[in-house]
Amino acid sequence: MPIKIGSLTVKGRVYVPPMAGVTDLVFRSIVRKVDRGCMLATEMVSSRGLMYKPECRIMDLADDEHPIGIQIFGHEPEIMAKAAIMAEQRGADFVDINMGCPVPKITNGKDGCALMREPDLAKEIIVAIKGAVSIPVTVKFRLGWDESSKNCVQFGEMIEDAGASAVTVHGRTRAQRYTGTADWTMIKEVKKALSIAVFGNGDVFEPEDAQKLLEVTGCDGVAVARGTLGNPWLIPRITKYLDEGILDDPPDSTDRLILAVEHCLGLIRYKGVRVGTSESRRHLINYTKGIHKSAPYRNRLTQVSSARDLVEVLRELVEQEAGSDGKRRFDNAIGSYDLDKIHEAQTVGIDPGHVKEAVAV
Ligand SMILES: Cc1cc2nc3c(=O)[nH]c(=O)nc-3n(C[C@H](O)[C@H](O)[C@H](O)COP(=O)(O)O)c2cc1C
C-alpha cells in the first residue's frame, strides 16, 4: 500500500535512511540501479554549515533519485528553517530533521539526539521549518536518551502535533549507540500513538527481518541502513518478499564485484582520485565480505591508488572465485569504462547539471 507523507505519496515501503559517509550521490545511484522504488535520503548536513557553504555537495541530487529527502541537523530554529528552505530549493521531496544522532560531537552541541531531552526546543524547530517550506517535514529519532528516559511515545506525539508528516524511529536509545538489539516493541508503541506514517528502523539485515519488523510494529514502512552496506540488493529483495512473498537469492560474487567496481569508479569520478579511492576501500570491505579467500585481496585493496589498480585487484578476485566465466562477465561489464579518463577525473563542479555526468560511469 502506498505511504502518505503529507503531500508526498511513496509507492514502496522500504526506505534507505541517512548514513553519514555512506549515502552520498554515488551510493544512492547504485541503490537506484538495483531498486527503482525505495525512498532515499542524503547524509545529514549541518544547518549552520550551510549558512557558510550553501553550495554544499551533500545536497547534490540527481534527477532519477526521487523520492528523496535531505536530512539536516542543528538546534537553532531560525537557522534550521533557512537550511530547510535550501533543501527544498535543491529539489528534495521532503526535509528530514535529525533528532537521533548519538555521536557526542553532535549531541554536545544540543543537536541530534540531544533534542530528545529538549522537547520544547525540538517542537520550535519543527514548527519553524514547517512554516518555512511547502515540502513535507519528517523527523528521525531514537527510543530516548538512555534506558531511564525512553520518551519516544510522547516525543512522537509532540512531533505530530508540531506538524511533521512522518517519523523514522530507530529502536535503540542514544546510550546504546549500535549495541544490543533494536527494541521493535517500543517502536510499536510509537506507531500506535501516531496517525502520521511511521518507519520502523533497526537491525534489518534480511528480507524476513523486514517482514517481522512490520508485523511486530504495525509500521507503515521499514528503514534499512547497515544492511545495505555492500549489499544494495537487499532493498529489492525486501520489496519482492513483502509484495509477493518471494525470497530471491542474493546475487553471486561476480555480480557483487561488478557493482562494487561501478560504485568505486563512481566515487573516483565524483570525488576525484584521492578521496574516491580512499572512500572506495571502506565500501569494498563490505562488498567482499563473505567471499571465500578474499582477505589477501582486501589487503591489497587498502593499497590501491588508481582506478586501474582497483579494477585489476577485483578482476583477479573474480577469476579466483568464478573462473574464466566470471572473468568474462566482469570484463564485459567493466570493459566500456575509460579508466584513464576516470583516473584523471578531478572533483566535478557543484553545478547539479554535472551530477548525472559524474555518476554515470
Ligand atoms: C555509518 C552510519 C552513518 C549514519 N549516519 C546517520 C545520519 O547521518 N543521520 C541519521 O539520522 N542516522 C544515521 N545513521 C543511523 C542509521 O540511519 C540507522 O538509524 C541505524 O544504522 C539503525 O538502522 P540499521 O540497523 O538498519 O543499520 C547512521 C548509521 C551508520 C551505520
mmCIF file of C-alpha atoms and ligand atoms in Angstrom:
data_model
loop_
_atom_site.group_PDB
_atom_site.id
_atom_site.type_symbol
_atom_site.label_atom_id
_atom_site.label_comp_id
_atom_site.label_asym_id
_atom_site.label_seq_id
_atom_site.Cartn_x
_atom_site.Cartn_y
_atom_site.Cartn_z
ATOM 1 C CA MET A 1 0.000 0.000 0.000
ATOM 2 C CA PRO A 2 1.376 3.473 -0.847
ATOM 3 C CA ILE A 3 2.520 5.574 2.098
ATOM 4 C CA LYS A 4 1.284 9.148 2.506
ATOM 5 C CA ILE A 5 3.870 11.587 3.799
ATOM 6 C CA GLY A 6 1.932 14.827 3.753
ATOM 7 C CA SER A 7 1.588 15.823 0.099
ATOM 8 C CA LEU A 8 4.021 13.099 -0.978
ATOM 9 C CA THR A 9 2.889 9.564 -1.811
ATOM 10 C CA VAL A 10 5.547 6.864 -1.912
ATOM 11 C CA LYS A 11 4.908 3.525 -3.573
ATOM 12 C CA GLY A 12 7.392 1.359 -1.727
ATOM 13 C CA ARG A 13 7.538 0.507 1.943
ATOM 14 C CA VAL A 14 11.320 0.458 2.099
ATOM 15 C CA TYR A 15 13.444 3.467 2.994
ATOM 16 C CA VAL A 16 17.228 3.778 2.925
ATOM 17 C CA PRO A 17 17.714 6.377 5.677
ATOM 18 C CA PRO A 18 20.635 8.798 6.061
ATOM 19 C CA MET A 19 24.087 7.384 6.759
ATOM 20 C CA ALA A 20 26.886 9.918 7.087
ATOM 21 C CA GLY A 21 29.853 8.917 4.943
ATOM 22 C CA VAL A 22 27.733 6.419 3.014
ATOM 23 C CA THR A 23 24.518 7.680 1.422
ATOM 24 C CA ASP A 24 26.166 10.121 -0.940
ATOM 25 C CA LEU A 25 25.092 10.671 -4.517
ATOM 26 C CA VAL A 26 27.144 7.729 -5.778
ATOM 27 C CA PHE A 27 25.886 5.214 -3.218
ATOM 28 C CA ARG A 28 22.332 6.302 -3.957
ATOM 29 C CA SER A 29 22.872 5.921 -7.707
ATOM 30 C CA ILE A 30 23.969 2.335 -7.023
ATOM 31 C CA VAL A 31 20.859 1.703 -4.924
ATOM 32 C CA ARG A 32 18.724 3.195 -7.700
ATOM 33 C CA LYS A 33 20.378 0.948 -10.214
ATOM 34 C CA VAL A 34 19.006 -2.101 -8.423
ATOM 35 C CA ASP A 35 15.806 -0.610 -6.980
ATOM 36 C CA ARG A 36 13.593 1.998 -8.612
ATOM 37 C CA GLY A 37 11.035 2.447 -5.875
ATOM 38 C CA CYS A 38 12.572 2.800 -2.420
ATOM 39 C CA MET A 39 12.674 6.107 -0.601
ATOM 40 C CA LEU A 40 16.143 7.617 -0.231
ATOM 41 C CA ALA A 41 17.858 10.250 1.886
ATOM 42 C CA THR A 42 21.109 12.166 1.790
ATOM 43 C CA GLU A 43 23.723 12.116 4.530
ATOM 44 C CA MET A 44 22.979 14.537 7.345
ATOM 45 C CA VAL A 45 24.061 18.096 6.655
ATOM 46 C CA SER A 46 24.797 20.788 9.239
ATOM 47 C CA SER A 47 22.287 23.634 9.103
ATOM 48 C CA ARG A 48 24.883 26.029 10.477
ATOM 49 C CA GLY A 49 27.481 24.801 7.980
ATOM 50 C CA LEU A 50 25.065 25.548 5.160
ATOM 51 C CA MET A 51 24.982 29.205 6.174
ATOM 52 C CA TYR A 52 28.704 29.410 5.316
ATOM 53 C CA LYS A 53 28.758 26.907 2.473
ATOM 54 C CA PRO A 54 25.365 26.936 0.780
ATOM 55 C CA GLU A 55 26.659 25.049 -2.258
ATOM 56 C CA CYS A 56 27.385 22.002 -0.027
ATOM 57 C CA ARG A 57 27.626 18.884 -2.187
ATOM 58 C CA ILE A 58 25.850 16.701 0.350
ATOM 59 C CA MET A 59 22.700 18.268 -1.080
ATOM 60 C CA ASP A 60 23.532 17.354 -4.696
ATOM 61 C CA LEU A 61 20.600 15.354 -6.023
ATOM 62 C CA ALA A 62 20.255 13.535 -9.347
ATOM 63 C CA ASP A 63 17.089 13.664 -11.429
ATOM 64 C CA ASP A 64 16.251 9.994 -11.068
ATOM 65 C CA GLU A 65 16.593 9.698 -7.305
ATOM 66 C CA HIS A 66 13.125 10.641 -6.216
ATOM 67 C CA PRO A 67 11.526 10.169 -3.772
ATOM 68 C CA ILE A 68 14.409 11.573 -1.747
ATOM 69 C CA GLY A 69 14.779 13.644 1.385
ATOM 70 C CA ILE A 70 17.609 15.889 2.562
ATOM 71 C CA GLN A 71 18.424 15.460 6.246
ATOM 72 C CA ILE A 72 19.524 18.486 8.251
ATOM 73 C CA PHE A 73 20.810 18.748 11.805
ATOM 74 C CA GLY A 74 21.162 21.629 14.210
ATOM 75 C CA HIS A 75 19.245 23.183 17.083
ATOM 76 C CA GLU A 76 18.593 26.819 16.146
ATOM 77 C CA PRO A 77 15.042 27.101 14.795
ATOM 78 C CA GLU A 78 15.758 30.037 12.507
ATOM 79 C CA ILE A 79 18.906 28.501 11.030
ATOM 80 C CA MET A 80 17.189 25.121 10.659
ATOM 81 C CA ALA A 81 14.319 26.821 8.798
ATOM 82 C CA LYS A 82 16.807 28.512 6.446
ATOM 83 C CA ALA A 83 18.540 25.182 5.842
ATOM 84 C CA ALA A 84 15.176 23.552 5.122
ATOM 85 C CA ILE A 85 14.413 26.231 2.527
ATOM 86 C CA MET A 86 17.744 25.426 0.859
ATOM 87 C CA ALA A 87 16.875 21.718 0.874
ATOM 88 C CA GLU A 88 13.564 22.489 -0.799
ATOM 89 C CA GLN A 89 15.308 24.668 -3.384
ATOM 90 C CA ARG A 90 17.739 21.854 -4.158
ATOM 91 C CA GLY A 91 14.802 19.636 -5.105
ATOM 92 C CA ALA A 92 14.230 17.461 -2.027
ATOM 93 C CA ASP A 93 10.818 15.795 -1.794
ATOM 94 C CA PHE A 94 10.927 16.110 1.988
ATOM 95 C CA VAL A 95 13.190 17.547 4.633
ATOM 96 C CA ASP A 96 14.188 15.236 7.452
ATOM 97 C CA ILE A 97 15.315 16.541 10.837
ATOM 98 C CA ASN A 98 17.977 14.552 12.657
ATOM 99 C CA MET A 99 16.951 14.067 16.283
ATOM 100 C CA GLY A 100 18.632 10.691 16.655
ATOM 101 C CA CYS A 101 22.371 11.063 16.100
ATOM 102 C CA PRO A 102 24.150 9.743 19.229
ATOM 103 C CA VAL A 103 27.681 10.968 18.450
ATOM 104 C CA PRO A 104 28.986 13.237 21.264
ATOM 105 C CA LYS A 105 30.411 15.731 18.763
ATOM 106 C CA ILE A 106 26.814 16.298 17.629
ATOM 107 C CA THR A 107 24.890 15.885 20.895
ATOM 108 C CA ASN A 108 27.272 18.105 22.906
ATOM 109 C CA GLY A 109 26.064 20.989 20.806
ATOM 110 C CA LYS A 110 22.380 20.197 21.527
ATOM 111 C CA ASP A 111 21.989 18.678 18.049
ATOM 112 C CA GLY A 112 20.852 15.191 17.023
ATOM 113 C CA CYS A 113 19.535 13.026 19.858
ATOM 114 C CA ALA A 114 20.172 15.785 22.434
ATOM 115 C CA LEU A 115 16.908 17.289 21.173
ATOM 116 C CA MET A 116 15.047 14.355 22.729
ATOM 117 C CA ARG A 117 15.959 15.925 26.060
ATOM 118 C CA GLU A 118 14.673 19.309 24.902
ATOM 119 C CA PRO A 119 11.211 18.584 23.501
ATOM 120 C CA ASP A 120 10.154 22.249 23.631
ATOM 121 C CA LEU A 121 13.113 23.302 21.516
ATOM 122 C CA ALA A 122 12.554 20.312 19.216
ATOM 123 C CA LYS A 123 8.980 21.469 18.723
ATOM 124 C CA GLU A 124 10.069 25.020 17.980
ATOM 125 C CA ILE A 125 12.421 23.687 15.299
ATOM 126 C CA ILE A 126 9.705 21.616 13.622
ATOM 127 C CA VAL A 127 7.218 24.498 13.720
ATOM 128 C CA ALA A 128 9.796 26.912 12.263
ATOM 129 C CA ILE A 129 10.660 24.517 9.437
ATOM 130 C CA LYS A 130 7.030 23.689 8.773
ATOM 131 C CA GLY A 131 6.283 27.396 8.399
ATOM 132 C CA ALA A 132 9.212 27.901 6.015
ATOM 133 C CA VAL A 133 8.796 25.138 3.414
ATOM 134 C CA SER A 134 5.970 23.562 1.487
ATOM 135 C CA ILE A 135 7.525 20.091 1.199
ATOM 136 C CA PRO A 136 6.702 17.578 3.966
ATOM 137 C CA VAL A 137 8.777 17.668 7.136
ATOM 138 C CA THR A 138 9.864 14.394 8.744
ATOM 139 C CA VAL A 139 11.850 13.557 11.879
ATOM 140 C CA LYS A 140 14.202 10.700 12.700
ATOM 141 C CA PHE A 141 14.749 9.855 16.351
ATOM 142 C CA ARG A 142 15.520 7.067 18.819
ATOM 143 C CA LEU A 143 13.706 5.470 21.754
ATOM 144 C CA GLY A 144 15.129 8.112 24.062
ATOM 145 C CA TRP A 145 18.329 9.397 25.576
ATOM 146 C CA ASP A 146 19.031 6.381 27.797
ATOM 147 C CA GLU A 147 17.348 3.426 29.486
ATOM 148 C CA SER A 148 15.777 5.632 32.171
ATOM 149 C CA SER A 149 14.364 8.210 29.748
ATOM 150 C CA LYS A 150 12.652 6.413 26.913
ATOM 151 C CA ASN A 151 10.311 9.190 25.859
ATOM 152 C CA CYS A 152 9.789 8.127 22.238
ATOM 153 C CA VAL A 153 5.986 7.932 22.508
ATOM 154 C CA GLN A 154 5.498 11.433 23.960
ATOM 155 C CA PHE A 155 8.222 12.733 21.673
ATOM 156 C CA GLY A 156 6.455 11.244 18.648
ATOM 157 C CA GLU A 157 3.165 12.809 19.751
ATOM 158 C CA MET A 158 4.868 16.186 20.062
ATOM 159 C CA ILE A 159 6.328 15.777 16.556
ATOM 160 C CA GLU A 160 2.921 15.023 15.079
ATOM 161 C CA ASP A 161 1.360 17.973 16.936
ATOM 162 C CA ALA A 162 4.059 20.263 15.611
ATOM 163 C CA GLY A 163 3.049 19.399 12.061
ATOM 164 C CA ALA A 164 5.531 16.756 10.839
ATOM 165 C CA SER A 165 4.257 14.291 8.241
ATOM 166 C CA ALA A 166 6.240 11.149 9.085
ATOM 167 C CA VAL A 167 8.794 9.790 11.525
ATOM 168 C CA THR A 168 11.531 7.171 11.479
ATOM 169 C CA VAL A 169 12.177 5.510 14.834
ATOM 170 C CA HIS A 170 15.419 3.647 15.500
ATOM 171 C CA GLY A 171 14.697 1.108 18.245
ATOM 172 C CA ARG A 172 17.671 1.983 20.446
ATOM 173 C CA THR A 173 18.498 4.714 22.926
ATOM 174 C CA ARG A 174 21.272 7.248 22.473
ATOM 175 C CA ALA A 175 23.246 5.457 25.192
ATOM 176 C CA GLN A 176 23.086 2.181 23.278
ATOM 177 C CA ARG A 177 24.535 3.681 20.122
ATOM 178 C CA TYR A 178 24.548 0.500 17.985
ATOM 179 C CA THR A 179 24.956 -2.079 20.754
ATOM 180 C CA GLY A 180 22.365 -4.603 21.894
ATOM 181 C CA THR A 181 19.358 -5.279 19.718
ATOM 182 C CA ALA A 182 16.765 -2.848 18.454
ATOM 183 C CA ASP A 183 13.571 -2.966 20.522
ATOM 184 C CA TRP A 184 10.779 -3.215 17.958
ATOM 185 C CA THR A 185 8.065 -3.426 20.616
ATOM 186 C CA MET A 186 8.784 0.158 21.693
ATOM 187 C CA ILE A 187 8.506 1.232 18.049
ATOM 188 C CA LYS A 188 5.065 -0.415 18.046
ATOM 189 C CA GLU A 189 4.028 1.892 20.917
ATOM 190 C CA VAL A 190 5.022 4.922 18.847
ATOM 191 C CA LYS A 191 3.113 3.628 15.830
ATOM 192 C CA LYS A 192 0.012 3.034 17.979
ATOM 193 C CA ALA A 193 0.113 6.595 19.316
ATOM 194 C CA LEU A 194 0.531 8.412 15.978
ATOM 195 C CA SER A 195 -1.588 8.844 12.892
ATOM 196 C CA ILE A 196 1.218 10.063 10.602
ATOM 197 C CA ALA A 197 3.386 7.498 8.787
ATOM 198 C CA VAL A 198 5.933 5.668 10.920
ATOM 199 C CA PHE A 199 9.037 3.912 9.559
ATOM 200 C CA GLY A 200 10.454 1.313 11.937
ATOM 201 C CA ASN A 201 14.240 1.055 11.999
ATOM 202 C CA GLY A 202 16.916 -1.166 13.456
ATOM 203 C CA ASP A 203 18.586 -4.492 12.693
ATOM 204 C CA VAL A 204 17.006 -5.417 9.384
ATOM 205 C CA PHE A 205 19.604 -7.476 7.535
ATOM 206 C CA GLU A 206 17.427 -9.962 5.639
ATOM 207 C CA PRO A 207 14.046 -9.732 3.868
ATOM 208 C CA GLU A 208 12.492 -11.852 6.637
ATOM 209 C CA ASP A 209 13.649 -9.298 9.238
ATOM 210 C CA ALA A 210 11.796 -6.559 7.371
ATOM 211 C CA GLN A 211 8.577 -8.547 7.344
ATOM 212 C CA LYS A 212 8.969 -9.384 11.018
ATOM 213 C CA LEU A 213 9.569 -5.737 11.923
ATOM 214 C CA LEU A 214 6.433 -4.692 10.058
ATOM 215 C CA GLU A 215 4.421 -7.459 11.744
ATOM 216 C CA VAL A 216 5.687 -6.661 15.236
ATOM 217 C CA THR A 217 5.401 -2.892 14.986
ATOM 218 C CA GLY A 218 2.495 -2.388 12.579
ATOM 219 C CA CYS A 219 4.643 0.327 10.964
ATOM 220 C CA ASP A 220 3.860 1.756 7.553
ATOM 221 C CA GLY A 221 7.386 1.208 6.277
ATOM 222 C CA VAL A 222 10.805 -0.075 7.205
ATOM 223 C CA ALA A 223 14.095 1.843 7.169
ATOM 224 C CA VAL A 224 17.150 -0.264 6.325
ATOM 225 C CA ALA A 225 20.595 1.228 6.851
ATOM 226 C CA ARG A 226 23.598 -1.026 7.657
ATOM 227 C CA GLY A 227 22.056 -3.992 5.844
ATOM 228 C CA THR A 228 22.592 -2.174 2.540
ATOM 229 C CA LEU A 229 26.351 -1.755 3.001
ATOM 230 C CA GLY A 230 27.998 -3.669 0.171
ATOM 231 C CA ASN A 231 24.560 -5.193 -0.316
ATOM 232 C CA PRO A 232 22.155 -2.780 -2.048
ATOM 233 C CA TRP A 233 20.222 -5.770 -3.466
ATOM 234 C CA LEU A 234 18.758 -6.224 -0.021
ATOM 235 C CA ILE A 235 16.303 -3.465 -0.876
ATOM 236 C CA PRO A 236 14.687 -5.067 -3.976
ATOM 237 C CA ARG A 237 14.822 -8.458 -2.225
ATOM 238 C CA ILE A 238 12.864 -6.993 0.701
ATOM 239 C CA THR A 239 10.339 -5.356 -1.607
ATOM 240 C CA LYS A 240 9.758 -8.589 -3.512
ATOM 241 C CA TYR A 241 9.410 -10.568 -0.309
ATOM 242 C CA LEU A 242 6.934 -8.096 1.168
ATOM 243 C CA ASP A 243 4.905 -7.700 -2.020
ATOM 244 C CA GLU A 244 4.994 -11.198 -3.498
ATOM 245 C CA GLY A 245 6.264 -13.478 -0.739
ATOM 246 C CA ILE A 246 9.173 -14.499 -2.973
ATOM 247 C CA LEU A 247 12.624 -14.734 -1.434
ATOM 248 C CA ASP A 248 15.197 -14.086 -4.163
ATOM 249 C CA ASP A 249 18.738 -15.374 -3.696
ATOM 250 C CA PRO A 250 21.384 -12.739 -3.124
ATOM 251 C CA PRO A 251 23.456 -12.060 -6.259
ATOM 252 C CA ASP A 252 26.533 -14.195 -6.910
ATOM 253 C CA SER A 253 30.007 -12.926 -6.138
ATOM 254 C CA THR A 254 30.682 -11.846 -9.734
ATOM 255 C CA ASP A 255 27.634 -9.586 -9.790
ATOM 256 C CA ARG A 256 28.605 -8.225 -6.381
ATOM 257 C CA LEU A 257 32.091 -7.396 -7.522
ATOM 258 C CA ILE A 258 30.866 -5.817 -10.757
ATOM 259 C CA LEU A 259 28.594 -3.492 -8.789
ATOM 260 C CA ALA A 260 31.420 -2.857 -6.312
ATOM 261 C CA VAL A 261 33.645 -1.667 -9.139
ATOM 262 C CA GLU A 262 30.899 0.534 -10.550
ATOM 263 C CA HIS A 263 30.407 2.047 -7.098
ATOM 264 C CA CYS A 264 34.133 2.752 -6.704
ATOM 265 C CA LEU A 265 34.555 4.167 -10.191
ATOM 266 C CA GLY A 266 31.587 6.447 -9.488
ATOM 267 C CA LEU A 267 33.274 7.655 -6.298
ATOM 268 C CA ILE A 268 36.559 8.324 -8.094
ATOM 269 C CA ARG A 269 34.749 10.174 -10.844
ATOM 270 C CA TYR A 270 32.627 12.229 -8.449
ATOM 271 C CA LYS A 271 35.126 12.938 -5.676
ATOM 272 C CA GLY A 272 38.444 12.763 -7.525
ATOM 273 C CA VAL A 273 41.104 10.065 -7.354
ATOM 274 C CA ARG A 274 42.444 10.719 -3.859
ATOM 275 C CA VAL A 275 39.163 10.912 -1.958
ATOM 276 C CA GLY A 276 37.417 8.460 -4.281
ATOM 277 C CA THR A 277 39.936 5.641 -3.831
ATOM 278 C CA SER A 278 40.160 6.256 -0.114
ATOM 279 C CA GLU A 279 36.373 6.096 0.326
ATOM 280 C CA SER A 280 36.181 3.103 -2.004
ATOM 281 C CA ARG A 281 38.254 0.992 0.381
ATOM 282 C CA ARG A 282 35.579 1.116 3.069
ATOM 283 C CA HIS A 283 32.861 0.089 0.654
ATOM 284 C CA LEU A 284 34.996 -2.703 -0.803
ATOM 285 C CA ILE A 285 35.413 -4.268 2.620
ATOM 286 C CA ASN A 286 31.633 -4.613 2.688
ATOM 287 C CA TYR A 287 31.244 -5.833 -0.895
ATOM 288 C CA THR A 288 33.881 -8.556 -0.447
ATOM 289 C CA LYS A 289 32.623 -9.761 2.934
ATOM 290 C CA GLY A 290 31.821 -13.465 2.851
ATOM 291 C CA ILE A 291 33.658 -14.036 -0.418
ATOM 292 C CA HIS A 292 35.860 -17.089 0.021
ATOM 293 C CA LYS A 293 39.607 -16.369 0.427
ATOM 294 C CA SER A 294 39.122 -12.660 -0.214
ATOM 295 C CA ALA A 295 41.246 -11.427 2.726
ATOM 296 C CA PRO A 296 44.523 -11.041 0.779
ATOM 297 C CA TYR A 297 42.665 -9.114 -1.913
ATOM 298 C CA ARG A 298 41.098 -6.872 0.734
ATOM 299 C CA ASN A 299 44.608 -6.134 1.994
ATOM 300 C CA ARG A 300 45.736 -5.239 -1.489
ATOM 301 C CA LEU A 301 42.690 -3.039 -1.922
ATOM 302 C CA THR A 302 43.822 -0.912 1.023
ATOM 303 C CA GLN A 303 46.925 -0.004 -1.018
ATOM 304 C CA VAL A 304 45.360 0.901 -4.367
ATOM 305 C CA SER A 305 45.655 4.454 -5.572
ATOM 306 C CA SER A 306 44.155 4.324 -9.043
ATOM 307 C CA ALA A 307 41.016 3.167 -10.793
ATOM 308 C CA ARG A 308 43.074 0.797 -12.936
ATOM 309 C CA ASP A 309 44.716 -0.913 -9.918
ATOM 310 C CA LEU A 310 41.396 -1.250 -8.193
ATOM 311 C CA VAL A 311 39.778 -2.904 -11.205
ATOM 312 C CA GLU A 312 42.774 -5.212 -11.608
ATOM 313 C CA VAL A 313 42.622 -6.496 -7.999
ATOM 314 C CA LEU A 314 38.912 -7.163 -8.271
ATOM 315 C CA ARG A 315 39.285 -8.841 -11.660
ATOM 316 C CA GLU A 316 41.778 -11.282 -10.104
ATOM 317 C CA LEU A 317 39.402 -11.924 -7.220
ATOM 318 C CA VAL A 318 36.557 -12.648 -9.636
ATOM 319 C CA GLU A 319 38.758 -15.054 -11.565
ATOM 320 C CA GLN A 320 39.760 -16.891 -8.393
ATOM 321 C CA GLU A 321 36.147 -17.069 -7.275
ATOM 322 C CA ALA A 322 34.280 -17.709 -10.518
ATOM 323 C CA GLY A 323 36.877 -18.806 -13.063
ATOM 324 C CA SER A 324 37.047 -17.700 -16.665
ATOM 325 C CA ASP A 325 33.273 -17.374 -16.965
ATOM 326 C CA GLY A 326 33.211 -14.868 -14.069
ATOM 327 C CA LYS A 327 36.156 -13.001 -15.540
ATOM 328 C CA ARG A 328 34.395 -12.764 -18.916
ATOM 329 C CA ARG A 329 31.253 -11.359 -17.304
ATOM 330 C CA PHE A 330 33.363 -8.931 -15.301
ATOM 331 C CA ASP A 331 35.285 -7.771 -18.381
ATOM 332 C CA ASN A 332 32.076 -7.360 -20.369
ATOM 333 C CA ALA A 333 30.589 -5.190 -17.663
ATOM 334 C CA ILE A 334 33.667 -3.089 -16.927
ATOM 335 C CA GLY A 335 35.155 -3.045 -20.450
ATOM 336 C CA SER A 336 33.266 0.050 -21.549
ATOM 337 C CA TYR A 337 34.745 2.229 -18.793
ATOM 338 C CA ASP A 338 37.534 4.594 -19.787
ATOM 339 C CA LEU A 339 39.745 4.017 -16.751
ATOM 340 C CA ASP A 340 42.373 6.577 -17.698
ATOM 341 C CA LYS A 341 39.724 9.237 -18.051
ATOM 342 C CA ILE A 342 38.197 8.265 -14.713
ATOM 343 C CA HIS A 343 41.628 8.288 -13.100
ATOM 344 C CA GLU A 344 42.270 11.779 -14.334
ATOM 345 C CA ALA A 345 38.883 12.964 -13.117
ATOM 346 C CA GLN A 346 39.067 15.897 -10.816
ATOM 347 C CA THR A 347 36.303 16.789 -8.434
ATOM 348 C CA VAL A 348 33.374 17.702 -10.602
ATOM 349 C CA GLY A 349 31.810 21.147 -10.212
ATOM 350 C CA ILE A 350 28.824 21.634 -7.955
ATOM 351 C CA ASP A 351 26.523 22.546 -10.801
ATOM 352 C CA PRO A 352 23.704 19.995 -10.400
ATOM 353 C CA GLY A 353 23.799 19.642 -14.185
ATOM 354 C CA HIS A 354 27.083 17.792 -13.756
ATOM 355 C CA VAL A 355 25.728 15.364 -11.237
ATOM 356 C CA LYS A 356 24.451 12.798 -13.707
ATOM 357 C CA GLU A 357 27.612 13.014 -15.743
ATOM 358 C CA ALA A 358 29.686 12.421 -12.638
ATOM 359 C CA VAL A 359 27.967 9.249 -11.572
ATOM 360 C CA ALA A 360 27.118 7.842 -14.994
ATOM 361 C CA VAL A 361 30.355 5.904 -15.209
HETATM 362 C C1 LIG B 1 27.777 4.801 9.071
HETATM 363 C C2 LIG B 1 26.445 5.281 9.583
HETATM 364 C C3 LIG B 1 26.108 6.614 9.465
HETATM 365 C C4 LIG B 1 24.873 7.081 9.925
HETATM 366 N N1 LIG B 1 24.541 8.391 9.725
HETATM 367 C C5 LIG B 1 23.303 8.825 10.051
HETATM 368 C C6 LIG B 1 22.883 10.140 9.729
HETATM 369 O O1 LIG B 1 23.620 10.934 9.106
HETATM 370 N N2 LIG B 1 21.638 10.513 10.125
HETATM 371 C C7 LIG B 1 20.792 9.655 10.776
HETATM 372 O O2 LIG B 1 19.665 10.044 11.095
HETATM 373 N N3 LIG B 1 21.163 8.400 11.074
HETATM 374 C C8 LIG B 1 22.379 7.967 10.710
HETATM 375 N N4 LIG B 1 22.727 6.673 10.957
HETATM 376 C C9 LIG B 1 21.763 5.753 11.587
HETATM 377 C C10 LIG B 1 21.004 4.924 10.544
HETATM 378 O O3 LIG B 1 20.227 5.747 9.700
HETATM 379 C C11 LIG B 1 20.086 3.911 11.256
HETATM 380 O O4 LIG B 1 19.181 4.605 12.065
HETATM 381 C C12 LIG B 1 20.844 2.923 12.127
HETATM 382 O O5 LIG B 1 22.002 2.442 11.463
HETATM 383 C C13 LIG B 1 19.961 1.729 12.531
HETATM 384 O O6 LIG B 1 19.463 1.076 11.410
HETATM 385 P P1 LIG B 1 20.109 -0.302 10.851
HETATM 386 O O7 LIG B 1 20.063 -1.286 11.977
HETATM 387 O O8 LIG B 1 19.246 -0.674 9.689
HETATM 388 O O9 LIG B 1 21.515 -0.003 10.482
HETATM 389 C C14 LIG B 1 23.963 6.200 10.536
HETATM 390 C C15 LIG B 1 24.318 4.855 10.680
HETATM 391 C C16 LIG B 1 25.534 4.385 10.206
HETATM 392 C C17 LIG B 1 25.880 2.921 10.351
#
